[in-house]
Coordinates of C-alpha atoms and ligand atoms in Angstrom, one line a residue:
M1090 CA 0.0 0.0 0.0
D1091 CA 1.3 3.5 -0.8
I1092 CA 1.6 6.5 1.6
D1093 CA -1.7 8.0 0.5
G1094 CA -3.5 4.7 1.3
L1095 CA -1.8 4.3 4.6
F1096 CA -2.6 8.0 5.5
G1097 CA -6.2 7.3 4.7
L1098 CA -6.2 4.3 7.1
A1099 CA -4.4 6.4 9.8
L1100 CA -7.2 9.1 9.4
E1101 CA -9.8 6.4 9.8
A1102 CA -8.1 5.1 13.0
A1103 CA -7.9 8.7 14.4
K1104 CA -11.7 8.8 14.2
R1105 CA -11.8 5.9 16.8
S1106 CA -9.5 7.9 19.2
Y1107 CA -10.3 7.7 22.8
S1108 CA -9.1 11.1 23.9
P1109 CA -11.6 12.8 26.2
Y1110 CA -8.9 14.6 28.1
S1111 CA -6.7 16.1 25.4
R1112 CA -9.4 16.1 22.7
F1113 CA -6.4 15.4 20.3
K1114 CA -7.0 12.5 17.9
V1115 CA -4.1 10.5 16.5
G1116 CA -4.2 7.5 14.1
A1117 CA -1.4 5.4 12.9
A1118 CA -1.1 2.8 10.1
L1119 CA 1.8 0.4 10.4
L1120 CA 2.9 -1.4 7.2
C1121 CA 4.4 -4.9 7.8
A1122 CA 7.1 -6.3 5.6
D1123 CA 4.6 -8.9 4.4
G1124 CA 2.3 -6.1 3.2
S1125 CA -0.3 -6.3 5.9
V1126 CA -1.3 -3.2 7.7
F1127 CA -2.2 -2.6 11.4
S1128 CA -3.8 0.5 12.6
G1129 CA -3.9 2.1 16.1
T1130 CA -5.3 5.1 17.8
N1131 CA -4.4 6.9 21.0
M1132 CA -6.1 5.6 24.1
E1133 CA -6.2 8.0 27.1
N1134 CA -6.9 7.3 30.8
R1135 CA -7.9 9.5 33.7
S1136 CA -4.7 8.5 35.2
F1137 CA -2.9 10.5 32.6
G1138 CA 0.4 8.7 32.6
L1139 CA -1.4 5.5 31.4
T1140 CA -2.3 7.0 28.0
T1141 CA -0.9 5.1 25.1
C1142 CA -0.2 6.6 21.7
A1143 CA -1.5 5.6 18.4
E1144 CA 1.9 4.5 17.2
R1145 CA 2.5 2.1 20.1
N1146 CA -1.0 0.7 20.0
A1147 CA -0.6 -0.1 16.3
L1148 CA 2.7 -1.8 17.0
A1149 CA 1.3 -3.8 19.9
A1150 CA -1.6 -5.0 17.6
A1151 CA 0.8 -6.1 15.0
V1152 CA 3.2 -7.9 17.4
G1153 CA 0.3 -9.4 19.1
A1154 CA -0.8 -10.9 15.7
G1155 CA 2.7 -12.4 15.3
K1156 CA 4.3 -9.8 13.1
R1157 CA 8.0 -9.0 13.6
A1158 CA 9.1 -7.3 10.5
F1159 CA 7.9 -3.8 9.5
A1160 CA 8.4 -1.5 6.5
G1161 CA 7.2 1.8 7.9
I1162 CA 4.5 3.8 9.7
V1163 CA 2.2 6.6 8.8
V1164 CA 0.7 8.9 11.5
A1165 CA -2.3 11.3 11.2
T1166 CA -2.9 14.1 13.5
P1167 CA -6.0 15.7 11.9
D1168 CA -6.6 18.2 14.8
A1169 CA -3.2 19.8 14.5
E1170 CA -2.4 22.8 12.4
Y1171 CA 1.0 21.4 11.7
P1172 CA 2.6 18.0 11.5
V1173 CA 3.0 16.3 14.9
S1174 CA 6.0 13.9 15.2
P1175 CA 6.0 10.7 17.2
C1176 CA 6.8 11.3 20.9
G1177 CA 10.1 10.1 22.4
A1178 CA 8.6 7.0 24.0
C1179 CA 7.1 5.9 20.6
R1180 CA 10.4 6.6 18.9
Q1181 CA 12.2 4.2 21.2
V1182 CA 9.5 1.5 20.9
L1183 CA 9.3 1.8 17.1
S1184 CA 13.1 1.6 16.9
E1185 CA 13.0 -1.8 18.7
F1186 CA 11.3 -3.3 15.6
L1187 CA 11.7 -1.0 12.6
P1188 CA 15.0 -0.9 10.8
P1189 CA 16.8 2.5 10.9
D1190 CA 15.9 3.2 7.3
A1191 CA 12.2 2.5 7.6
P1192 CA 10.0 5.5 6.7
V1193 CA 8.1 7.4 9.3
V1194 CA 5.5 9.7 7.8
F1195 CA 3.4 12.2 9.8
G1196 CA 1.0 15.0 9.0
S1197 CA -2.3 16.6 9.8
S1198 CA -3.5 16.4 6.2
A1199 CA -2.4 14.6 3.1
K1200 CA -1.0 17.9 1.9
D1201 CA 1.5 18.5 4.6
L1202 CA 3.2 15.2 5.1
V1203 CA 6.7 15.1 6.6
V1204 CA 8.8 12.0 5.5
T1205 CA 11.7 10.9 7.6
T1206 CA 13.0 7.6 9.0
I1207 CA 13.1 6.1 12.4
G1208 CA 16.9 6.3 12.3
Q1209 CA 16.7 10.0 12.0
L1210 CA 14.1 10.3 14.8
F1211 CA 16.0 7.9 17.1
P1212 CA 19.6 7.8 16.1
Y1213 CA 22.5 5.8 17.7
D1214 CA 20.2 3.0 18.7
A1215 CA 22.8 0.4 19.8
L1216 CA 20.2 -2.4 19.4
H1217 CA 20.7 -2.4 15.6
E1218 CA 24.5 -2.8 16.1
L1219 CA 23.7 -5.8 18.4
K1220 CA 21.4 -7.3 15.8
K1221 CA 24.3 -7.4 13.2
N1222 CA 26.3 -9.7 15.5
Ligands
THU2665 N1 -0.2 11.2 20.9 C1 -0.1 10.2 20.1 O1 -1.0 9.3 20.1 N2 0.9 10.1 19.2 C2 1.7 11.2 19.0 O2 2.6 11.0 18.2 C3 1.6 12.4 19.8 C4 0.7 12.3 20.9 C5 -1.4 11.3 21.8 C6 -1.2 11.1 23.2 C7 -2.4 11.9 23.8 O3 -3.5 11.0 23.8 C8 -2.6 13.0 22.9 O4 -2.0 12.6 21.7 C9 -2.2 14.4 23.3 O5 -0.8 14.3 23.6

């Protein structure tokens, strides 16, 4: 699936956001190496620290379904006036599974997408050096 298709799925996921505290909807569409796609949305909690982001929820759904290899992730933040990048926690968790050159795309609309890689968002992840040995 291409970036536009994945962004469309991320927007659909954002509609399912449970975000009564921030009122900020986020959706993610994670592309697996085998071509399958898993989506996720942010899920907040009245104990604020227990909130989980769209990106990590998409990854948890995929890993829970047995996926281990991923090609990239697209994140939609339709409520924002500018592209909102994955938080630090999500960068770390995505970097556990995505290769450094895997694309990470984020934006509030299909017209303002930022395209980068997980390696750029979370550089010097020693895990990837370990995996080479
Ligand atoms: N959020 C995400 O789901 N992903 C991001 O990349 C940015 C932040 C969520 C967490 C919280 O529910 C809301 O957006 C406001 O921070």
